[in-house]
Amino acid sequence: MSTFSKRIIICGTDTDVGKTIVSSFLVQGLKGIYWKPIQSGTEEGTDTKTVCNLLSLEPNSYLPERYKFKAPVSPHWAAEQESAFIEPSNLKLPDLDELIIIETAGGLMVPLNRDWLQIDQLKAWGAPIILVARTGLGTLNHTLLSLEALKHRNLEVLGIVLNGPPHKDNPKTLEQFGDTKILASLPIFDEVNAKVLSQEWHKQQLDQKLKRYIQN
């Protein structure tokens, strides 16, 4: 397997859809390295710390952020408030042999600077994407629009991970109209920890769905 192929990007249809939990889920299940290149809202903590604490990651199992900003707003504006600038050339994929799970900041069309959207960065990276979406009302529109934007740019979508209470129709409707598959549907956990995520991983049988990314 080439180094380039061992990258998976976790992107959401919106903010607060559960990207960090899904990233933790995949880091643990695939024994990957976690990387969130851009973090805004550091006064509320960072997603890197959340994942590290949740999974008790060793220092060699995560990468530091390239950019961190205090304001809990879109990355481009958070950077501007600190007289900073997010430079796409500083977001190149790390040259490592291990699988890297990359968590983006916000949704697909979030600006990273005034001339560069997050989806432009996804195109530059060229790595396969897992889209994280809610299960409930509003997810059809948000998710199908996101899938259309990704496919318009010929970006590979591995599938969708849903977060939230089970829904009787939305999963099959997303698969039908989005021409993709639901990789997993995670419930609202009473408590999230490494053991719970491990149990859910085996329950969802992600080993089979993503077997080409599992380390030998």
Coordinates of N, CA and C in Angstrom, one line a residue:
M1 N 0.9 -1.2 0.0 CA 0.0 0.0 0.0 C 0.9 1.2 0.0
S2 N 0.6 2.2 -0.9 CA 1.4 3.4 -0.9 C 1.2 4.3 0.3
T3 N 2.1 5.2 0.5 CA 2.0 6.1 1.6 C 0.8 7.0 1.4
F4 N 0.6 7.4 0.1 CA -0.5 8.4 -0.2 C -1.8 7.8 0.1
S5 N -2.0 6.5 -0.1 CA -3.3 5.9 0.1 C -3.7 5.7 1.5
K6 N -2.7 5.8 2.4 CA -2.9 5.6 3.8 C -3.3 6.9 4.5
R7 N -4.3 7.6 4.0 CA -4.8 8.8 4.6 C -6.3 8.8 4.5
I8 N -7.0 9.1 5.5 CA -8.5 9.2 5.5 C -8.8 10.6 6.1
I9 N -9.6 11.3 5.4 CA -10.1 12.6 5.9 C -11.5 12.5 6.5
I10 N -11.7 13.1 7.6 CA -13.0 13.1 8.3 C -13.5 14.5 8.2
C11 N -14.6 14.7 7.4 CA -15.2 16.0 7.2 C -16.7 15.9 7.6
G12 N -17.2 17.0 8.0 CA -18.6 17.0 8.4 C -19.5 17.8 7.5
T13 N -20.8 17.5 7.6 CA -21.8 18.3 6.9 C -22.1 19.7 7.5
D14 N -21.6 19.8 8.8 CA -21.9 21.0 9.5 C -21.0 21.0 10.8
T15 N -21.1 22.0 11.6 CA -20.3 22.0 12.8 C -21.0 21.2 13.9
D16 N -20.3 20.6 14.8 CA -20.8 19.9 15.9 C -21.7 18.6 15.5
V17 N -21.2 18.0 14.4 CA -21.9 16.8 13.9 C -21.3 15.5 14.5
G18 N -20.1 15.7 15.2 CA -19.5 14.5 15.8 C -18.2 14.1 15.2
K19 N -17.5 15.0 14.5 CA -16.3 14.6 13.7 C -15.3 14.0 14.7
T20 N -15.1 14.6 15.9 CA -14.1 14.2 16.8 C -14.3 12.8 17.3
I21 N -15.6 12.5 17.6 CA -15.9 11.2 18.1 C -15.6 10.1 17.0
V22 N -16.1 10.5 15.8 CA -15.8 9.6 14.6 C -14.3 9.4 14.4
S23 N -13.6 10.5 14.5 CA -12.1 10.4 14.3 C -11.5 9.5 15.3
S24 N -11.9 9.6 16.6 CA -11.5 8.8 17.7 C -11.8 7.3 17.4
F25 N -13.0 7.1 16.9 CA -13.5 5.8 16.5 C -12.6 5.1 15.5
L26 N -12.2 5.9 14.5 CA -11.4 5.4 13.4 C -9.9 5.2 13.8
V27 N -9.4 6.2 14.6 CA -8.0 6.1 15.1 C -7.8 4.8 15.9
Q28 N -8.8 4.6 16.8 CA -8.7 3.4 17.6 C -8.9 2.1 16.8
G29 N -9.9 2.1 15.9 CA -10.2 0.9 15.2 C -9.2 0.5 14.1
L30 N -8.6 1.5 13.5 CA -7.7 1.3 12.4 C -6.2 1.4 12.9
K31 N -6.0 1.7 14.2 CA -4.7 1.9 14.7 C -3.9 3.0 14.0
G32 N -4.6 4.1 13.7 CA -4.1 5.2 13.0 C -3.5 6.3 13.9
I33 N -2.9 7.3 13.2 CA -2.4 8.5 13.8 C -3.4 9.6 13.6
Y34 N -3.7 10.3 14.7 CA -4.7 11.4 14.6 C -4.0 12.7 14.3
W35 N -4.6 13.5 13.4 CA -4.1 14.8 13.0 C -5.3 15.8 12.8
K36 N -5.3 16.9 13.5 CA -6.2 18.0 13.2 C -5.4 19.2 12.9
P37 N -5.2 19.5 11.6 CA -4.2 20.5 11.2 C -4.6 21.9 11.6
I38 N -5.9 22.2 11.7 CA -6.4 23.6 12.0 C -7.4 23.5 13.2
Q39 N -7.2 24.2 14.2 CA -8.1 24.2 15.4 C -8.4 25.7 15.7
S40 N -9.7 26.0 15.7 CA -10.1 27.3 16.3 C -11.0 27.0 17.5
G41 N -11.0 28.0 18.4 CA -11.8 27.8 19.6 C -11.0 27.2 20.7
T42 N -9.7 27.5 20.8 CA -8.8 26.8 21.8 C -9.2 27.2 23.2
E43 N -9.9 28.3 23.5 CA -10.2 28.6 24.9 C -11.2 27.6 25.4
E44 N -11.9 26.8 24.6 CA -12.8 25.7 25.0 C -12.1 24.4 25.0
G45 N -10.7 24.4 24.7 CA -10.0 23.2 24.6 C -9.7 22.8 23.2
T46 N -9.0 21.8 22.9 CA -8.7 21.4 21.5 C -9.2 19.9 21.3
D47 N -9.5 19.7 20.0 CA -9.9 18.3 19.7 C -8.8 17.3 19.8
T48 N -7.6 17.8 19.6 CA -6.4 16.9 19.8 C -6.3 16.4 21.2
K49 N -6.5 17.3 22.2 CA -6.5 16.9 23.6 C -7.7 16.0 23.9
T50 N -8.8 16.2 23.3 CA -10.0 15.4 23.5 C -9.7 14.0 23.1
V51 N -9.2 13.8 21.9 CA -8.9 12.5 21.4 C -7.8 11.8 22.2
C52 N -6.8 12.6 22.5 CA -5.7 12.0 23.3 C -6.1 11.5 24.6
N53 N -7.0 12.3 25.3 CA -7.5 11.8 26.6 C -8.4 10.7 26.5
L54 N -9.3 10.7 25.5 CA -10.3 9.6 25.3 C -9.6 8.3 25.0
L55 N -8.6 8.3 24.2 CA -7.9 7.1 23.8 C -6.6 6.8 24.5
S56 N -6.2 7.7 25.4 CA -4.9 7.6 26.1 C -3.8 7.4 25.1
L57 N -3.8 8.3 24.1 CA -2.8 8.1 23.0 C -1.4 8.4 23.5
E58 N -0.4 7.6 22.9 CA 1.0 7.9 23.1 C 1.4 9.1 22.2
P59 N 2.5 9.8 22.6 CA 2.9 10.9 21.8 C 3.1 10.6 20.3
N60 N 3.5 9.4 20.0 CA 3.7 9.1 18.5 C 2.4 8.7 17.8
S61 N 1.3 8.8 18.5 CA 0.0 8.5 17.9 C -0.9 9.7 17.5
Y62 N -0.3 10.9 17.6 CA -1.0 12.1 17.1 C 0.1 13.1 16.7
L63 N -0.4 14.0 15.8 CA 0.5 15.0 15.3 C 0.0 16.4 15.8
P64 N 0.9 17.3 16.0 CA 0.4 18.7 16.5 C -0.3 19.4 15.4
E65 N -1.1 20.4 15.8 CA -1.8 21.2 14.9 C -0.8 22.1 14.1
R66 N -1.1 22.5 12.9 CA -0.3 23.5 12.2 C -0.8 24.9 12.6
Y67 N -2.1 25.0 12.9 CA -2.6 26.3 13.2 C -3.6 26.1 14.4
K68 N -3.5 27.0 15.4 CA -4.4 27.1 16.5 C -4.8 28.5 16.8
F69 N -6.1 28.7 17.0 CA -6.6 30.1 17.2 C -7.6 30.1 18.3
K70 N -7.7 31.2 19.1 CA -8.5 31.2 20.2 C -10.0 31.3 19.9
A71 N -10.4 32.1 19.0 CA -11.9 32.4 18.7 C -12.6 31.2 18.2
P72 N -13.8 30.8 18.7 CA -14.5 29.7 18.2 C -15.4 30.0 17.0
V73 N -14.7 30.5 15.9 CA -15.4 30.9 14.7 C -14.7 30.2 13.5
S74 N -15.1 30.5 12.3 CA -14.5 30.0 11.1 C -13.0 30.2 11.1
P75 N -12.2 29.2 10.6 CA -10.8 29.4 10.7 C -10.2 30.7 10.1
H76 N -10.8 31.1 8.9 CA -10.3 32.3 8.3 C -10.4 33.5 9.1
W77 N -11.6 33.6 9.8 CA -11.8 34.8 10.7 C -11.1 34.7 12.0
A78 N -11.0 33.5 12.5 CA -10.2 33.3 13.7 C -8.7 33.7 13.5
A79 N -8.2 33.3 12.3 CA -6.8 33.7 12.0 C -6.7 35.2 11.9
E80 N -7.6 35.8 11.2 CA -7.6 37.3 11.0 C -7.6 38.0 12.4
Q81 N -8.4 37.5 13.3 CA -8.4 38.2 14.6 C -7.1 38.1 15.4
E82 N -6.2 37.2 15.0 CA -4.9 37.1 15.6 C -3.8 37.6 14.6
S83 N -4.2 38.3 13.6 CA -3.3 38.8 12.5 C -2.5 37.7 11.9
A84 N -3.1 36.6 11.7 CA -2.5 35.4 11.2 C -3.1 35.1 9.8
F85 N -2.5 34.1 9.1 CA -3.0 33.7 7.8 C -2.7 32.2 7.6
I86 N -3.8 31.5 7.2 CA -3.6 30.1 7.0 C -3.1 29.9 5.6
E87 N -1.9 29.4 5.5 CA -1.2 29.2 4.2 C -1.4 27.7 3.7
P88 N -2.1 27.5 2.6 CA -2.3 26.1 2.2 C -1.0 25.3 2.0
S89 N 0.1 26.0 1.6 CA 1.4 25.3 1.4 C 1.9 24.7 2.7
N90 N 1.4 25.2 3.9 CA 1.8 24.7 5.2 C 0.9 23.6 5.7
L91 N 0.0 23.1 4.8 CA -0.9 22.1 5.2 C -0.6 20.8 4.4
K92 N 0.6 20.7 3.9 CA 0.9 19.4 3.2 C 0.8 18.2 4.1
L93 N 0.4 17.1 3.5 CA 0.3 15.9 4.2 C 1.6 15.4 4.8
P94 N 1.7 15.0 6.0 CA 2.9 14.5 6.6 C 3.4 13.3 5.8
D95 N 4.7 13.2 5.7 CA 5.4 12.1 5.0 C 5.7 10.9 5.9
L96 N 4.6 10.2 6.3 CA 4.7 9.1 7.2 C 4.2 7.8 6.5
D97 N 4.7 6.7 6.9 CA 4.1 5.4 6.4 C 2.8 5.0 7.1
E98 N 2.6 5.4 8.3 CA 1.4 5.0 9.0 C 0.2 5.7 8.5
L99 N -0.9 5.0 8.8 CA -2.2 5.6 8.4 C -2.5 6.8 9.3
I100 N -2.9 7.9 8.6 CA -3.3 9.2 9.3 C -4.7 9.5 9.2
I101 N -5.4 9.7 10.3 CA -6.8 10.1 10.2 C -6.8 11.6 10.4
I102 N -7.3 12.3 9.4 CA -7.2 13.8 9.4 C -8.6 14.4 9.7
E103 N -8.7 15.1 10.8 CA -10.0 15.7 11.1 C -10.0 17.2 10.6
T104 N -10.9 17.6 9.8 CA -11.0 19.0 9.3 C -11.7 19.9 10.3
A105 N -11.6 21.2 10.1 CA -12.2 22.2 11.0 C -13.5 22.6 10.3
G106 N -14.7 22.2 10.8 CA -16.0 22.6 10.2 C -16.3 21.8 9.0
G107 N -17.2 22.4 8.2 CA -17.7 21.7 7.0 C -16.9 22.0 5.8
L108 N -17.4 21.5 4.6 CA -16.7 21.5 3.4 C -16.4 22.9 2.8
M109 N -17.4 23.8 3.0 CA -17.3 25.1 2.4 C -16.8 26.2 3.3
V110 N -16.2 25.8 4.5 CA -15.7 26.7 5.4 C -14.4 27.4 4.8
P111 N -14.3 28.7 4.8 CA -13.1 29.3 4.3 C -11.9 29.1 5.3
L112 N -10.7 28.8 4.7 CA -9.5 28.7 5.5 C -8.7 30.1 5.4
N113 N -8.9 30.7 4.2 CA -8.5 32.1 4.1 C -9.5 32.7 3.1
R114 N -9.3 34.0 2.7 CA -10.3 34.7 1.8 C -10.3 34.2 0.4
D115 N -9.3 33.3 0.1 CA -9.2 32.8 -1.3 C -9.2 31.3 -1.4
W116 N -9.4 30.6 -0.2 CA -9.2 29.2 -0.2 C -10.2 28.5 0.8
L117 N -11.1 27.7 0.2 CA -12.1 27.0 1.0 C -11.6 25.6 1.5
Q118 N -12.2 25.1 2.5 CA -11.8 23.8 3.0 C -11.8 22.8 1.9
I119 N -12.8 22.8 1.0 CA -12.9 21.8 0.0 C -11.8 22.0 -1.1
D120 N -11.3 23.2 -1.2 CA -10.1 23.3 -2.0 C -8.9 22.6 -1.4
Q121 N -8.8 22.6 -0.1 CA -7.7 21.9 0.6 C -7.9 20.4 0.4
L122 N -9.2 19.9 0.5 CA -9.4 18.5 0.3 C -9.0 18.1 -1.1
K123 N -9.3 18.9 -2.1 CA -8.8 18.6 -3.5 C -7.3 18.6 -3.6
A124 N -6.6 19.5 -2.9 CA -5.2 19.5 -2.9 C -4.6 18.3 -2.2
W125 N -5.3 17.8 -1.1 CA -4.8 16.6 -0.5 C -5.1 15.4 -1.3
G126 N -6.3 15.3 -1.9 CA -6.6 14.2 -2.8 C -6.8 12.9 -2.1
A127 N -7.0 12.9 -0.8 CA -7.2 11.6 0.0 C -8.7 11.3 0.1
P128 N -9.0 10.0 0.3 CA -10.4 9.6 0.4 C -11.0 10.2 1.7
I129 N -12.3 10.4 1.6 CA -13.1 11.2 2.6 C -14.2 10.3 3.2
I130 N -14.4 10.5 4.5 CA -15.6 10.0 5.2 C -16.3 11.2 5.7
L131 N -17.6 11.2 5.3 CA -18.5 12.3 5.6 C -19.3 12.0 6.9
V132 N -19.2 12.9 7.9 CA -20.0 12.7 9.1 C -21.2 13.6 9.1
A133 N -22.4 12.9 9.4 CA -23.6 13.6 9.3 C -24.5 13.2 10.5
R134 N -25.5 14.1 10.7 CA -26.6 13.8 11.7 C -27.6 12.8 11.1
T135 N -28.3 12.1 12.0 CA -29.3 11.2 11.6 C -30.7 11.8 11.3
G136 N -30.9 13.0 12.0 CA -32.3 13.5 12.0 C -32.6 14.5 11.0
L137 N -33.7 15.3 11.3 CA -34.2 16.3 10.4 C -33.2 17.3 9.9
G138 N -33.2 17.5 8.6 CA -32.2 18.4 8.0 C -31.0 17.7 7.4
T139 N -30.8 16.4 7.8 CA -29.6 15.8 7.3 C -29.6 15.4 5.8
L140 N -30.8 15.2 5.3 CA -30.9 14.9 3.9 C -30.3 16.0 3.0
N141 N -30.8 17.2 3.2 CA -30.4 18.3 2.4 C -28.9 18.6 2.6
H142 N -28.4 18.7 3.9 CA -27.0 19.0 4.2 C -26.1 17.9 3.6
T143 N -26.5 16.7 3.8 CA -25.6 15.6 3.4 C -25.5 15.4 1.9
L144 N -26.7 15.5 1.2 CA -26.7 15.4 -0.2 C -26.0 16.5 -0.9
L145 N -26.1 17.7 -0.4 CA -25.4 18.9 -0.9 C -23.9 18.7 -0.8
S146 N -23.5 18.2 0.4 CA -22.1 17.9 0.6 C -21.5 16.9 -0.3
L147 N -22.3 15.8 -0.5 CA -21.9 14.7 -1.4 C -21.7 15.3 -2.9
E148 N -22.7 16.1 -3.2 CA -22.7 16.6 -4.6 C -21.4 17.5 -4.8
A149 N -21.1 18.3 -3.8 CA -19.9 19.2 -3.9 C -18.6 18.4 -4.0
L150 N -18.5 17.3 -3.2 CA -17.4 16.4 -3.3 C -17.3 15.7 -4.6
K151 N -18.4 15.2 -5.1 CA -18.3 14.4 -6.4 C -18.1 15.3 -7.6
H152 N -18.6 16.6 -7.5 CA -18.3 17.6 -8.5 C -16.8 17.8 -8.7
R153 N -16.1 17.7 -7.6 CA -14.6 17.9 -7.7 C -13.9 16.5 -7.8
N154 N -14.6 15.5 -8.1 CA -14.0 14.1 -8.3 C -13.2 13.7 -7.1
L155 N -13.7 14.0 -5.9 CA -13.1 13.5 -4.7 C -13.7 12.2 -4.3
E156 N -12.9 11.3 -3.8 CA -13.3 9.9 -3.4 C -14.0 10.0 -2.1
V157 N -15.2 9.5 -2.0 CA -16.0 9.4 -0.8 C -16.1 7.9 -0.4
L158 N -15.5 7.6 0.8 CA -15.6 6.2 1.2 C -17.0 5.8 1.7
G159 N -17.7 6.8 2.2 CA -19.1 6.6 2.8 C -19.4 7.6 3.8
I160 N -20.5 7.4 4.5 CA -21.0 8.3 5.6 C -21.0 7.6 6.9
V161 N -20.7 8.3 7.9 CA -20.9 7.9 9.3 C -22.0 8.8 9.9
L162 N -23.1 8.2 10.4 CA -24.1 9.0 11.0 C -24.0 9.0 12.5
N163 N -24.4 10.1 13.1 CA -24.4 10.3 14.5 C -25.7 10.7 15.0
G164 N -26.3 10.0 16.0 CA -27.5 10.4 16.6 C -28.5 9.2 16.7
P165 N -29.7 9.5 17.2 CA -30.7 8.5 17.4 C -31.1 7.8 16.1
P166 N -31.4 6.5 16.1 CA -31.7 5.8 14.8 C -32.9 6.5 14.1
H167 N -32.8 6.5 12.8 CA -33.9 7.0 12.0 C -34.3 5.9 11.0
K168 N -35.7 5.7 10.8 CA -36.2 4.6 10.0 C -35.9 4.8 8.5
D169 N -35.8 6.1 8.0 CA -35.7 6.2 6.6 C -34.5 6.9 6.1
N170 N -33.9 7.9 6.8 CA -32.8 8.7 6.3 C -31.6 7.9 5.8
P171 N -31.2 6.8 6.5 CA -30.0 6.1 6.0 C -30.2 5.6 4.6
K172 N -31.3 4.9 4.3 CA -31.5 4.3 3.0 C -31.7 5.4 1.9
T173 N -32.3 6.5 2.4 CA -32.5 7.6 1.4 C -31.2 8.3 1.1
L174 N -30.3 8.4 2.0 CA -29.0 9.0 1.7 C -28.2 8.1 0.8
E175 N -28.3 6.8 1.1 CA -27.6 5.8 0.2 C -28.1 5.9 -1.2
Q176 N -29.5 6.0 -1.3 CA -30.1 6.0 -2.7 C -29.7 7.2 -3.5
F177 N -30.0 8.4 -2.9 CA -29.8 9.7 -3.6 C -28.3 10.1 -3.6
G178 N -27.6 9.7 -2.6 CA -26.2 10.1 -2.5 C -25.2 9.1 -3.2
D179 N -25.8 8.0 -3.7 CA -25.0 7.0 -4.4 C -23.7 6.6 -3.6
T180 N -24.0 6.4 -2.3 CA -22.9 6.1 -1.4 C -23.4 5.1 -0.4
K181 N -22.6 4.8 0.6 CA -23.0 3.8 1.6 C -22.8 4.4 3.0
I182 N -23.7 3.9 3.9 CA -23.6 4.2 5.3 C -22.5 3.3 5.9
L183 N -21.4 3.8 6.4 CA -20.4 2.9 6.9 C -20.7 2.5 8.3
A184 N -21.3 3.4 9.1 CA -21.7 3.2 10.5 C -22.7 4.2 10.9
S185 N -23.5 3.8 11.9 CA -24.4 4.8 12.5 C -24.2 4.7 14.0
L186 N -23.6 5.7 14.6 CA -23.3 5.8 16.0 C -24.4 6.4 16.8
P187 N -24.7 5.8 17.9 CA -25.8 6.3 18.8 C -25.2 7.5 19.6
I188 N -26.1 8.1 20.4 CA -25.7 9.1 21.4 C -25.3 8.3 22.6
F189 N -24.0 8.2 22.9 CA -23.5 7.4 24.0 C -23.7 8.1 25.3
D190 N -24.1 7.3 26.3 CA -24.3 7.9 27.7 C -22.9 8.3 28.2
E191 N -21.9 7.5 27.9 CA -20.5 7.8 28.2 C -19.6 7.4 27.1
V192 N -18.7 8.2 26.7 CA -17.8 7.8 25.7 C -16.4 7.6 26.2
N193 N -15.9 6.4 26.0 CA -14.5 6.0 26.4 C -14.0 5.0 25.3
A194 N -12.7 4.7 25.5 CA -12.1 3.8 24.6 C -12.8 2.4 24.5
K195 N -13.2 1.9 25.6 CA -13.9 0.6 25.6 C -15.2 0.6 24.9
V196 N -16.0 1.7 25.1 CA -17.3 1.8 24.4 C -17.1 1.9 22.9
L197 N -16.1 2.7 22.5 CA -15.8 2.8 21.0 C -15.3 1.5 20.4
S198 N -14.5 0.8 21.2 CA -14.0 -0.5 20.7 C -15.2 -1.5 20.5
Q199 N -16.1 -1.5 21.5 CA -17.3 -2.4 21.4 C -18.1 -2.0 20.2
E200 N -18.3 -0.7 20.0 CA -19.1 -0.2 18.8 C -18.4 -0.6 17.5
W201 N -17.1 -0.5 17.5 CA -16.4 -0.8 16.3 C -16.6 -2.2 15.8
H202 N -16.6 -3.2 16.7 CA -16.8 -4.6 16.3 C -18.3 -4.8 16.0
K203 N -19.2 -4.1 16.7 CA -20.6 -4.2 16.4 C -20.9 -3.7 15.0
Q204 N -20.3 -2.6 14.6 CA -20.5 -2.0 13.3 C -19.8 -2.7 12.1
Q205 N -18.8 -3.6 12.5 CA -18.1 -4.4 11.5 C -17.3 -3.5 10.5
L206 N -16.7 -2.5 11.0 CA -15.9 -1.6 10.2 C -14.6 -2.3 9.7
D207 N -14.2 -3.3 10.3 CA -13.0 -4.0 9.9 C -13.2 -4.5 8.4
Q208 N -14.4 -5.0 8.1 CA -14.6 -5.5 6.8 C -14.8 -4.3 5.8
K209 N -15.5 -3.2 6.2 CA -15.8 -2.1 5.3 C -14.6 -1.3 4.9
L210 N -13.6 -1.3 5.9 CA -12.4 -0.5 5.6 C -11.1 -1.3 5.7
K211 N -11.2 -2.6 5.3 CA -10.1 -3.5 5.5 C -8.9 -3.1 4.8
R212 N -9.0 -2.4 3.7 CA -7.7 -2.0 3.0 C -6.9 -1.0 3.8
Y213 N -7.5 -0.4 4.8 CA -6.8 0.6 5.6 C -6.2 0.0 6.9
I214 N -6.6 -1.2 7.2 CA -6.1 -1.8 8.5 C -4.7 -2.2 8.4
Q215 N -3.9 -1.8 9.4 CA -2.4 -2.0 9.3 C -2.2 -3.5 9.5
N216 N -1.2 -4.0 8.8 CA -0.7 -5.3 8.9 C 0.2 -5.5 10.1

